[in-house]
CSV table of C-alpha atoms in Angstrom, one decimal:
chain,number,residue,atom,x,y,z
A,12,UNK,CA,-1.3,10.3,-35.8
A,13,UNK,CA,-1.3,10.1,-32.0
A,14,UNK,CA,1.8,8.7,-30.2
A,15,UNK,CA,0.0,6.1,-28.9
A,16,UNK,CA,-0.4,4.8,-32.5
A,17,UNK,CA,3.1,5.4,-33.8
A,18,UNK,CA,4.4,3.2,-30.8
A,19,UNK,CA,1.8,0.4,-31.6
A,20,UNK,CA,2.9,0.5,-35.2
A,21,UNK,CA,6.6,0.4,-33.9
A,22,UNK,CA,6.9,-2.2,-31.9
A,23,UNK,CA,4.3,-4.4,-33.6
A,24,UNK,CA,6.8,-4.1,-36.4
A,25,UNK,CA,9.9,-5.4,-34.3
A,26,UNK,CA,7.6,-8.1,-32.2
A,27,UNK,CA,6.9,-9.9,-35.6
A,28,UNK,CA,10.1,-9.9,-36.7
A,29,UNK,CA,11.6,-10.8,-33.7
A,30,UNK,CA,9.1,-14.2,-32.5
A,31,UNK,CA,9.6,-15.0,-36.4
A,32,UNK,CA,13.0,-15.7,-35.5
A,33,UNK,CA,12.4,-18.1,-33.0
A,34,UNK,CA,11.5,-20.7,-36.1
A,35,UNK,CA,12.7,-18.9,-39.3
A,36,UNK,CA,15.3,-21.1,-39.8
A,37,UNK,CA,13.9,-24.7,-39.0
A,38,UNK,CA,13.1,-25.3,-42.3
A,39,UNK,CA,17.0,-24.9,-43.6
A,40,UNK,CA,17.8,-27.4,-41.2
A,41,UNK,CA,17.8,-30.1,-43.8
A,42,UNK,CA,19.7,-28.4,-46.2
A,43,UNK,CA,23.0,-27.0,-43.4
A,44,UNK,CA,23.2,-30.7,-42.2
A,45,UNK,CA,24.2,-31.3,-45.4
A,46,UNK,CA,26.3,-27.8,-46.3
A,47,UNK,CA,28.2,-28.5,-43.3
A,48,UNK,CA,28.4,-32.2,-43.5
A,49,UNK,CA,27.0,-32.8,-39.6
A,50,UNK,CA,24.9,-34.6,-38.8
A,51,UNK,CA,21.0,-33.4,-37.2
A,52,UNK,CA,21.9,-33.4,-33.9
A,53,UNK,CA,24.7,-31.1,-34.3
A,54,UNK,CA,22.7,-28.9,-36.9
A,55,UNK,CA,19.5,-28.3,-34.4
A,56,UNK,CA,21.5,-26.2,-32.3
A,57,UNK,CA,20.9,-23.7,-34.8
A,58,UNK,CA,17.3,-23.2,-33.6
A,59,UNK,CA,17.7,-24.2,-30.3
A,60,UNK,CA,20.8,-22.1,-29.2
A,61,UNK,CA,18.7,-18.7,-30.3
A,62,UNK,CA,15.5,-20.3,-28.0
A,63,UNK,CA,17.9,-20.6,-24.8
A,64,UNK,CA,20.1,-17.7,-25.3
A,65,UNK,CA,16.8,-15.4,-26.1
A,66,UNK,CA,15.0,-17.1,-23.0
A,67,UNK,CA,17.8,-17.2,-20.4
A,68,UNK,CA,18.0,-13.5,-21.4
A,69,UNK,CA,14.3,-11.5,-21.5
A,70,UNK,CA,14.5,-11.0,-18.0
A,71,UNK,CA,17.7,-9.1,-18.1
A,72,UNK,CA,16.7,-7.2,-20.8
A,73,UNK,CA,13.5,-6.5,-19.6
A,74,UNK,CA,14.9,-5.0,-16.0
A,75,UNK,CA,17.6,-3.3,-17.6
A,76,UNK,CA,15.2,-1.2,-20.0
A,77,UNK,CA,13.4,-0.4,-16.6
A,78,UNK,CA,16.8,1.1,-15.4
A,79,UNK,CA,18.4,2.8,-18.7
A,80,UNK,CA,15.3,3.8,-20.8
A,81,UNK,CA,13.2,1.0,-22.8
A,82,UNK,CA,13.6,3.0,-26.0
A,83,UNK,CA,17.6,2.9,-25.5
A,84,UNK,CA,17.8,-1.5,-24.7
A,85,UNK,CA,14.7,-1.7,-27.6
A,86,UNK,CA,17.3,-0.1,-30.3
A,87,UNK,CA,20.9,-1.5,-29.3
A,88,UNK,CA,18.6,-4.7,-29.5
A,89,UNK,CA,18.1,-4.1,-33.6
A,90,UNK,CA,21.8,-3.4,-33.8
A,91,UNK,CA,22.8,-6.3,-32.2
A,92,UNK,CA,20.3,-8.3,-34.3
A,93,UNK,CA,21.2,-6.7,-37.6
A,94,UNK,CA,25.0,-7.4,-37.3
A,95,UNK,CA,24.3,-10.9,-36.6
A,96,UNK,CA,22.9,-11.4,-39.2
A,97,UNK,CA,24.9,-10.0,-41.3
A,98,UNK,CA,28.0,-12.3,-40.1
A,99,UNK,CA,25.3,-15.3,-40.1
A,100,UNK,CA,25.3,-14.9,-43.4
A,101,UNK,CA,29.2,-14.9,-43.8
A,102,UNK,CA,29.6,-17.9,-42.0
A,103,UNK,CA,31.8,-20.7,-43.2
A,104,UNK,CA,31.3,-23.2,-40.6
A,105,UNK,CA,28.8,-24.7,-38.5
A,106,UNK,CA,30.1,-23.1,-35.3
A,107,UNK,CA,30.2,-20.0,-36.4
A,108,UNK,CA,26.7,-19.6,-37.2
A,109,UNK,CA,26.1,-20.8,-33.6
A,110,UNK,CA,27.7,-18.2,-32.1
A,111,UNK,CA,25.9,-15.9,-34.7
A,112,UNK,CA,22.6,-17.0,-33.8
A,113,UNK,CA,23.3,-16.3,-29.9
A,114,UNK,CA,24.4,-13.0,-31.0
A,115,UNK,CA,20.6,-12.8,-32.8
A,116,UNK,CA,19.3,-14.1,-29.9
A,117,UNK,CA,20.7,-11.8,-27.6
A,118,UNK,CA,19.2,-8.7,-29.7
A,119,UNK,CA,16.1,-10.4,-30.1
A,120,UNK,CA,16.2,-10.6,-26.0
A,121,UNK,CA,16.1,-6.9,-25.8
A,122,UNK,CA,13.4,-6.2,-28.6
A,123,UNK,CA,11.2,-8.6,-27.4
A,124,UNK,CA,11.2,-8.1,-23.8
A,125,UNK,CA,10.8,-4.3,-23.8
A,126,UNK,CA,8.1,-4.5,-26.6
A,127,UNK,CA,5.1,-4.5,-24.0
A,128,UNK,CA,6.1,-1.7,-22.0
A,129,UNK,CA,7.1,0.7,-24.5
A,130,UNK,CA,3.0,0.2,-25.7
A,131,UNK,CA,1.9,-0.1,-22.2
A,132,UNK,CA,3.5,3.3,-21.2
A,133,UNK,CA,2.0,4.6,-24.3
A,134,UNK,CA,-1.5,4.1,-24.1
A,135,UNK,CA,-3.7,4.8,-21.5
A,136,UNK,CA,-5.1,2.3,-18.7
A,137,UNK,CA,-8.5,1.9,-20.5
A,138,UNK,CA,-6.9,1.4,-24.1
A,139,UNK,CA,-4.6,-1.1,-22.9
A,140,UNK,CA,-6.3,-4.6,-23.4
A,141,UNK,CA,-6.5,-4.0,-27.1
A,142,UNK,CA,-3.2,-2.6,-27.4
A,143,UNK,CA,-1.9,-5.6,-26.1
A,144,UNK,CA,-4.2,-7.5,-28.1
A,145,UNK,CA,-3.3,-6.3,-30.9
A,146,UNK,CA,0.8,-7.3,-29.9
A,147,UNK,CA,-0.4,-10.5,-28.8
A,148,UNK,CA,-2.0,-11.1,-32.4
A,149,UNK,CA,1.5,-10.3,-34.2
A,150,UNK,CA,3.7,-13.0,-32.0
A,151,UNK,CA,0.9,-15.7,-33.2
A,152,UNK,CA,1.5,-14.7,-36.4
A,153,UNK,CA,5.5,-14.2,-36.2
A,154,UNK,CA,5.7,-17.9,-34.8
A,155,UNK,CA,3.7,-19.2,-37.3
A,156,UNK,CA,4.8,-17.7,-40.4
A,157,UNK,CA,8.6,-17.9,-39.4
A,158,UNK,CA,8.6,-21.8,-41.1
A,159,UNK,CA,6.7,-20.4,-44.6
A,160,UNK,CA,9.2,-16.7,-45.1
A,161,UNK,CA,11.9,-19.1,-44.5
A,162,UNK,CA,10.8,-21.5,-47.2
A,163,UNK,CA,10.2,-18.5,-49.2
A,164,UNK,CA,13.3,-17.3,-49.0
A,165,UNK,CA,15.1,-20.5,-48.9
A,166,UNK,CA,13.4,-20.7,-52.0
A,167,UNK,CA,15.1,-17.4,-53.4
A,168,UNK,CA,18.3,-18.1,-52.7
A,169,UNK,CA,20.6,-20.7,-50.7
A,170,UNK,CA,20.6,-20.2,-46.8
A,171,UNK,CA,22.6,-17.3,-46.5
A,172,UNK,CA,19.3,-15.8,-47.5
A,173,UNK,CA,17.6,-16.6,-44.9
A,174,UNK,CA,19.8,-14.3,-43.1
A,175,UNK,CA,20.9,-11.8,-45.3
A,176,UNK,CA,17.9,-10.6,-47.0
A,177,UNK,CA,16.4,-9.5,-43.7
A,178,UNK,CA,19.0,-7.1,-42.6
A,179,UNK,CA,17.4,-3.9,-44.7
A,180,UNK,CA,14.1,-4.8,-42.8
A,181,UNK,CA,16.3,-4.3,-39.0
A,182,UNK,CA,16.9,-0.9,-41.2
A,183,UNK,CA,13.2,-0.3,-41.5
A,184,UNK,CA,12.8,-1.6,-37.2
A,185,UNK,CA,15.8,1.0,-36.4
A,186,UNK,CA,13.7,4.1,-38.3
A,187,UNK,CA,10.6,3.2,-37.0
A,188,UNK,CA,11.9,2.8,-33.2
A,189,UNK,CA,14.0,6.1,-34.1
A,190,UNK,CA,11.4,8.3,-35.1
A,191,UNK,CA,8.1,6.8,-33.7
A,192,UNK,CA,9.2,6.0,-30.2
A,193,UNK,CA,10.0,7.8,-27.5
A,194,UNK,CA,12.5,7.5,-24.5
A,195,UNK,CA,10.6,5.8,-21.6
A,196,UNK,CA,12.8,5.4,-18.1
A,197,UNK,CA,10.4,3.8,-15.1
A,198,UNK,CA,13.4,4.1,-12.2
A,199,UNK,CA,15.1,7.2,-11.7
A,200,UNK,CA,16.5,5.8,-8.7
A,201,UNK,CA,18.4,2.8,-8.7
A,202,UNK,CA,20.2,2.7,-11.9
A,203,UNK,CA,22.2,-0.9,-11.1
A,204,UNK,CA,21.7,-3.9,-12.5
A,205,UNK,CA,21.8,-6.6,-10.7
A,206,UNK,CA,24.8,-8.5,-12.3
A,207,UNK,CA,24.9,-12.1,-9.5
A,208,UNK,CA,21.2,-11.9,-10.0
A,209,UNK,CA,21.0,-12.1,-13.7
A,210,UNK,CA,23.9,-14.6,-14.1
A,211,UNK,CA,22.1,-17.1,-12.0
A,212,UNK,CA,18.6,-16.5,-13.6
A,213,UNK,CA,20.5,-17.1,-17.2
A,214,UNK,CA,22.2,-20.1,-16.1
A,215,UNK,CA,18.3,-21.4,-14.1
A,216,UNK,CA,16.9,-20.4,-17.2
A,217,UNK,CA,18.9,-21.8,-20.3
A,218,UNK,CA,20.2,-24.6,-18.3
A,219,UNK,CA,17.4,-26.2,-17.4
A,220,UNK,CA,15.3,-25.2,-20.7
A,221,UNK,CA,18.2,-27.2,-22.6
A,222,UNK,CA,17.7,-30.3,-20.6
A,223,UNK,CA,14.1,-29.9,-21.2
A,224,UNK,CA,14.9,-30.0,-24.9
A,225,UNK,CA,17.2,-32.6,-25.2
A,226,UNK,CA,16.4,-35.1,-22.3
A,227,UNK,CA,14.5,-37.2,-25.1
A,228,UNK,CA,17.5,-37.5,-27.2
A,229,UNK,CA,20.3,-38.0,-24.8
A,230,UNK,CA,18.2,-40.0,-22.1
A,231,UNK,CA,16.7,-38.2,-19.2
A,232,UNK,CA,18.9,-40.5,-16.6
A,233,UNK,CA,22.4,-39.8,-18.8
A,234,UNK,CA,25.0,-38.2,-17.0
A,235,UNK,CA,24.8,-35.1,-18.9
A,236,UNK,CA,20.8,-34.2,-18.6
A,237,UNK,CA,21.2,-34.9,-14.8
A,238,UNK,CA,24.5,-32.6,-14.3
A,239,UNK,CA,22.3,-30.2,-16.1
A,240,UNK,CA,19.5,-30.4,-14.4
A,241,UNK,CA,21.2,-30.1,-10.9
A,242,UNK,CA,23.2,-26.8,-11.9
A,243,UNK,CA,19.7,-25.4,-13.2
A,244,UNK,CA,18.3,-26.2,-9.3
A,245,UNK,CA,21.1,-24.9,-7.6
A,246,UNK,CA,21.0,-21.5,-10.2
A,247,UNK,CA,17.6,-21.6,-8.6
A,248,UNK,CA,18.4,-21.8,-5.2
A,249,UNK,CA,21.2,-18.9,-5.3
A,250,UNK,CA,18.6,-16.6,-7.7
A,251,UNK,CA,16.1,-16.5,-5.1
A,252,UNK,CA,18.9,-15.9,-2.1
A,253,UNK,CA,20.5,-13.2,-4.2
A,254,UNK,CA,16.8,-11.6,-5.2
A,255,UNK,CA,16.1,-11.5,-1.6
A,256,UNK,CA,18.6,-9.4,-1.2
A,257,UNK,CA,19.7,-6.9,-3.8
A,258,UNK,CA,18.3,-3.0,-3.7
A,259,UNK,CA,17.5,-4.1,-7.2
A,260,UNK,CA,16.6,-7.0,-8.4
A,261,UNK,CA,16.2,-8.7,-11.7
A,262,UNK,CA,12.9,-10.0,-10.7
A,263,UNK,CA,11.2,-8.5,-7.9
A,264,UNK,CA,9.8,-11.8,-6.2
A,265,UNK,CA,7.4,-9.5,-3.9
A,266,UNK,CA,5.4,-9.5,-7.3
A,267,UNK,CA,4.5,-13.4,-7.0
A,268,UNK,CA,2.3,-12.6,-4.1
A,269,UNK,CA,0.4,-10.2,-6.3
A,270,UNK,CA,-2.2,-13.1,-7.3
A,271,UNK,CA,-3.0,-10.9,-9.9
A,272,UNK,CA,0.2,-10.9,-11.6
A,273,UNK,CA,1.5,-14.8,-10.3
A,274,UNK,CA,-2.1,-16.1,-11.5
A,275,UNK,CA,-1.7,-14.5,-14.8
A,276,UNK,CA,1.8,-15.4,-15.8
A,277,UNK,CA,1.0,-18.8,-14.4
A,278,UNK,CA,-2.3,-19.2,-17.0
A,279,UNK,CA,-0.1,-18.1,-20.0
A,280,UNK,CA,2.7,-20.9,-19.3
A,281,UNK,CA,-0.2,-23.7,-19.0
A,282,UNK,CA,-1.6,-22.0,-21.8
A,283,UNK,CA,1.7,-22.1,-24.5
A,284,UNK,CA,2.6,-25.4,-22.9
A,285,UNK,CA,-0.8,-27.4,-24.0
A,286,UNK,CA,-1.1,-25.4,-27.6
A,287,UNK,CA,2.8,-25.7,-28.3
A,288,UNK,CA,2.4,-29.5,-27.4
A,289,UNK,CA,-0.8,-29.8,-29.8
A,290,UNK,CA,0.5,-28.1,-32.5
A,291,UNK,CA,3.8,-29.9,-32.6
A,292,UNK,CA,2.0,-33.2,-33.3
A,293,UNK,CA,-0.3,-31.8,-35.9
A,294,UNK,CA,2.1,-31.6,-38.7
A,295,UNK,CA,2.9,-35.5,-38.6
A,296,UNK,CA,-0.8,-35.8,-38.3
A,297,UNK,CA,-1.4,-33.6,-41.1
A,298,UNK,CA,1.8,-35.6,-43.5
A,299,UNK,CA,2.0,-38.9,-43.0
A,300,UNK,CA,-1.7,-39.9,-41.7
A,301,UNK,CA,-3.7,-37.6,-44.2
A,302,UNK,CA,-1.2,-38.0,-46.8
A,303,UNK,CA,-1.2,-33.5,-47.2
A,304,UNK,CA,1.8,-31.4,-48.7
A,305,UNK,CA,3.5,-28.9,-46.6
A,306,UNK,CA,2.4,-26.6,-48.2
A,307,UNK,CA,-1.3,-27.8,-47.3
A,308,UNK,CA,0.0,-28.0,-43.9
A,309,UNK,CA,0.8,-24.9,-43.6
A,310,UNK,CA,-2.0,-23.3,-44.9
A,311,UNK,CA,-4.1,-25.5,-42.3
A,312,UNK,CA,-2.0,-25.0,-39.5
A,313,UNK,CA,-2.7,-20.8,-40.5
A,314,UNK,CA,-5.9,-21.3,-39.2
A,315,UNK,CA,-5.0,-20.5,-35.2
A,316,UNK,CA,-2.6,-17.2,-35.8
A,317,UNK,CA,-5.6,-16.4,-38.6
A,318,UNK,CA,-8.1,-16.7,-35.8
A,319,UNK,CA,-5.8,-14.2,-33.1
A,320,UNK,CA,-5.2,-11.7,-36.1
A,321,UNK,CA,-9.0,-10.8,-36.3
A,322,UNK,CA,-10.1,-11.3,-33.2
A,323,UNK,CA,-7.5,-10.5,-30.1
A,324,UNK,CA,-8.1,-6.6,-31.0
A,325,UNK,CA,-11.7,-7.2,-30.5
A,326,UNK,CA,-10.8,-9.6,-27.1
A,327,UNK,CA,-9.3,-6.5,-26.0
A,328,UNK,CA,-11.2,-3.8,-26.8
A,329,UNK,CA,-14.1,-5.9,-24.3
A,330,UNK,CA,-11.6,-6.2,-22.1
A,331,UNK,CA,-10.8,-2.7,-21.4
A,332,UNK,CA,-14.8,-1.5,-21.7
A,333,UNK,CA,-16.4,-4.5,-19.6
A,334,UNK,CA,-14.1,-5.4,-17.7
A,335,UNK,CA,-15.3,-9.7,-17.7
A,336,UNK,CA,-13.7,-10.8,-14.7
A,337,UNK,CA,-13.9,-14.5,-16.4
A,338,UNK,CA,-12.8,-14.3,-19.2
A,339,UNK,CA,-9.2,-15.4,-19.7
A,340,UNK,CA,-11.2,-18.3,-17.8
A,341,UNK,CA,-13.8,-18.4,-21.0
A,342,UNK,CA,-11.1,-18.4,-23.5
A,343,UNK,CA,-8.4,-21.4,-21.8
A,344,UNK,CA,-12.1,-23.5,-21.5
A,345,UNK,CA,-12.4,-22.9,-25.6
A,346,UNK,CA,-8.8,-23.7,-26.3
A,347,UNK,CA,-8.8,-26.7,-23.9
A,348,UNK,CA,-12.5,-27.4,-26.2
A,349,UNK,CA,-10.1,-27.5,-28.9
A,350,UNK,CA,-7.4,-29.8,-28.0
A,351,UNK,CA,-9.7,-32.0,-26.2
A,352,UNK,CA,-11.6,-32.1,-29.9
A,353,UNK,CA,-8.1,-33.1,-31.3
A,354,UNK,CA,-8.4,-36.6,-29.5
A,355,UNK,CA,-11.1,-37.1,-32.1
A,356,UNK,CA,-8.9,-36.8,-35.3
A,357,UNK,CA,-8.9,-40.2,-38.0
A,358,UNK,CA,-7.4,-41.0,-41.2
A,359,UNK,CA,-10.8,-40.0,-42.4
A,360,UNK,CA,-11.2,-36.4,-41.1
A,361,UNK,CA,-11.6,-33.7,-43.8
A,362,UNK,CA,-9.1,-30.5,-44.2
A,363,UNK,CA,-12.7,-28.0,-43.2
A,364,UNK,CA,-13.3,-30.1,-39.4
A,365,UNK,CA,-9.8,-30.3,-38.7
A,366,UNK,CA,-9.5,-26.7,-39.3
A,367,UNK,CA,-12.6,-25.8,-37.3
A,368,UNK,CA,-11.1,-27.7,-34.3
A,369,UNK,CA,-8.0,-25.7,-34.7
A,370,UNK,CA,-9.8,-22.8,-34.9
A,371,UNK,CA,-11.6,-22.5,-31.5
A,372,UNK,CA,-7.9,-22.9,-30.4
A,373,UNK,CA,-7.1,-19.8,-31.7
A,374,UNK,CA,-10.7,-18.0,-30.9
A,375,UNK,CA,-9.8,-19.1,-27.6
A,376,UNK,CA,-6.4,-17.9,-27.9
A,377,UNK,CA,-7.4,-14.8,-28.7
A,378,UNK,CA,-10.1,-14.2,-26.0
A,379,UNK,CA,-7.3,-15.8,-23.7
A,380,UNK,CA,-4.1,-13.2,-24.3
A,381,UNK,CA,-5.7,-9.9,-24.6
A,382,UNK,CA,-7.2,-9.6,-20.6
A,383,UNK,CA,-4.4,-11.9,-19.5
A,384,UNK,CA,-1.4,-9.7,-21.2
A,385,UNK,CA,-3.3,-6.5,-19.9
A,386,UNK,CA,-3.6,-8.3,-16.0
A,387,UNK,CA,0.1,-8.6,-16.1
A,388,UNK,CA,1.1,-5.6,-17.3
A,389,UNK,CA,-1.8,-3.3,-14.6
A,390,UNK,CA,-0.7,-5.0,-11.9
A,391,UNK,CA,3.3,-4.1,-11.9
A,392,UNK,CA,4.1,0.0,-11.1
A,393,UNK,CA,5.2,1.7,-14.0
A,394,UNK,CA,9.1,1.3,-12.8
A,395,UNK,CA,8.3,-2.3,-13.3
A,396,UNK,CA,7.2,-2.4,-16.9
A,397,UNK,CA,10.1,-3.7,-18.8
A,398,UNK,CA,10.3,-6.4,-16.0
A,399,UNK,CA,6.6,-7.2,-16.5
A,400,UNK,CA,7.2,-7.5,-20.3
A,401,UNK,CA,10.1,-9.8,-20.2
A,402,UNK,CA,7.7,-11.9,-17.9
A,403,UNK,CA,5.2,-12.7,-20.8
A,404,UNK,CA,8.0,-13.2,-23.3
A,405,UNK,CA,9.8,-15.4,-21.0
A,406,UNK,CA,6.2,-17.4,-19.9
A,407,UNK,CA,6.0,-17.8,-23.8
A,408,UNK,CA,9.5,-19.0,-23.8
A,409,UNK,CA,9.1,-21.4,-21.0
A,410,UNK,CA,5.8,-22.9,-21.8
A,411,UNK,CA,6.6,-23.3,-25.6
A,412,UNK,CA,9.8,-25.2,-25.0
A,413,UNK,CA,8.1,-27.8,-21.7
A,414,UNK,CA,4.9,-28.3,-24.3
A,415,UNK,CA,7.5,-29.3,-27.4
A,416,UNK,CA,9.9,-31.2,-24.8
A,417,UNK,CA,6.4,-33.1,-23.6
A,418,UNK,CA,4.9,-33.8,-27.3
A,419,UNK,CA,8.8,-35.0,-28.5
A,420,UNK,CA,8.6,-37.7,-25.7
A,421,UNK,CA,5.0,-38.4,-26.5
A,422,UNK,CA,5.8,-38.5,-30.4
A,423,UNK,CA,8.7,-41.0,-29.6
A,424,UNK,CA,7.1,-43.4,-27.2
A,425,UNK,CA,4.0,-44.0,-29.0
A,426,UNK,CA,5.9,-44.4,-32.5
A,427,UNK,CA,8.6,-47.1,-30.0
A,428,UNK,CA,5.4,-48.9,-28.9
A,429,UNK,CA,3.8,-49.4,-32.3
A,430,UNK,CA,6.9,-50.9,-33.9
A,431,UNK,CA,7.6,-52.8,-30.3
A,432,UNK,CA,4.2,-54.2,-31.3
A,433,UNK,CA,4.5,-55.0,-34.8
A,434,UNK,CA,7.6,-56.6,-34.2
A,435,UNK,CA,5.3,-59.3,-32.2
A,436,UNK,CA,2.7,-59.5,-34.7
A,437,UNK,CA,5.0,-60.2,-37.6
């Protein structure tokens, strides 16, 4: 088998597993509020600690495989994963298991980010849409699936399985990375990381994502989402000064005027920001209006990462031998087709039309990521691929966590307006 093939297979592999995590453990949320004895607001930092940490961190991760070799930052990343699980599972309290899941989440950081360019570097220029396509398809699938393996395996066992029964599988990851992939180093230069840079960007990045978050719950004008929110700015402010700068920076800002690259990145966070929004308020659509089971739900809500699996290969593939200059612009106009069909849901509408509406979101999905991945990833120098890499994950990251942020105050205001009002009418 070529190389090119054996990377694919590789990092495919550690992408699922690692986006899986992102959402693997919502559904034992339930059942540690009660383990614990805490209540949900404590208990959702579970998920949402591993979102922040993993966000405020790709970047890093990304630059830093770009300086000391992607294959070296893509396998201390599975180590780093594996033993947190392992003391997840041996957790007795509630705090430990936070700081267990920011040690996940700092592996998953390093996976994740350098994912990209180790299959970029591998395959050549005119392969790479469908390589990417082909990646792209697996995080659909990792984010979507991460809610039904952890009810399966919540269903095996108590929640320490949800932890502990996937450490042979970071044994699997290691073997495959070991023997499948190897050593890519872009810089052979500068070989410093840039330590004020990536401070601020963490701080920018999981600062302001948390307020984001949790604004709906703790009131966007309370003291706290304010004080964060202000930090986050000012992370901002010094990030760029310190960027501006530094022989070698995190995050080359020169590549923003590269309207190839800025266009691109700024497509994909619109892009996660309307679909994660949509598909947030499906499920309550889906439960209490229709009256479905979860697992129904599920099986529904399969239909979008269904629709990337088979088709964000092919998206790719025309990609790299046509060459359409529109169409990351054809598939956001068949996603926003989708949503915009959404509007026109009832108590009325049958399991087969709601799943055709969320299927052109993931047709258009699909004919969406491949190009736009591939734009990203051809227009950075090959010194710059790690940093490109971490750019998608981190777009994903960013848009995903504004879209659910948006749909949360949504969900809320509509369901305080309609008891406002039948308050009156009784």
């Amino acid at each position: 088998m070529q190389y090119k093939w054996r990377a694919l297979i590789a990092v495919a592999f550690g992408t699922y597993m690692g986006t899986m995590d992102f959402s693997i453990v919502n559904v034992a949320l339930p059942t540690l509020s009660e383990v614990f004895d805490r209540p949900p607001d404590t208990v959702v930092w579970v998920a949402l600690i591993a979102a922040l940490v993993a966000t405020g961190l790709t970047m890093v991760a990304g630059r830093a495989g770009d300086l000391y070799g992607r294959k070296r930052l893509y396998l201390v990343g599975w180590v780093i994963f594996g033993v947190g699980l392992i003391l997840a599972s041996l957790a007795n309290t509630i705090e430990l298991l936070l700081a267990f899941r920011a040690l996940q989440a700092v592996g998953v950081a390093m996976v994740v980010a350098n994912g990209n360019a180790i299959v970029t570097e591998a395959f050549p220029d005119n392969e790479r849409g469908r390589a990417l396509g082909i990646v792209g398809s697996v995080v659909g699938a990792g984010l979507m699936t991460g809610p039904i393996v952890g009810g399966i395996l919540l269903g095996i066992g108590d929640w320490r399985a949800l932890f502990w029964m996937r450490v042979p599988i970071v044994f699997i990851a290691l073997f495959l990375a070991v023997t499948l992939i190897r050593e890519q180093r872009g810089d052979h230069v500068v070989r410093k990381l840039d330590i004020p840079g990536s401070v601020t960007m963490f701080a920018f990045l999981s600062l302001t994502l948390l307020a984001i978050n949790r604004g709906q719950a703790w009131g966007w004008t309370s003291p706290t989402i304010v004080t964060l929110l202000v930090v986050g700015f000012v992370s901002l402010v010094a990030f760029i000064r310190i960027e501006l700068r530094t022989e070698s920076p995190v995050l080359s800002l020169a590549l923003f005027r590269v309207r190839s690259f800025s266009v691109a990145v700024a497509s994909l966070v619109i892009s996660f920001l309307g679909q994660s929004a949509t598909l947030f308020l499906v499920p309550f659509y889906l439960v209490q209006v229709r009256g479905y089971t979860t697992v129904q739900m599920g099986l529904i809500l399969s239909t979008v990462p269904s629709m990337m699996l088979l088709l964000s290969s092919f998206s790719g593939q025309v990609a790299d031998r046509y060459g359409f200059r529109y169409q990351t612009t054809l598939g956001i106009a068949i996603v926003a087709t989708g949503m915009f069909s959404m509007t026109t849901l009832d108590a009325g509408t049958t399991a087969p039309w709601i799943m055709v509406r969320l299927a052109l979101m993931g047709i258009g999905s699909a004919i969406f990521m491949s190009p736009n991945s591939s734009e990203v990833m051809g227009s950075v120098p090959r010194s710059m691929l790690g940093t490109a890499s971490a750019t998608l994950a981190s777009g994903r990251n960013i848009g995903t966590s504004v879209g659910l942020a948006i749909a949360g105050a949504v969900l809320v205001t509509v369901a305080s307006n309609s008891a406002g009002l039948t308050d009156v009418q009784n």
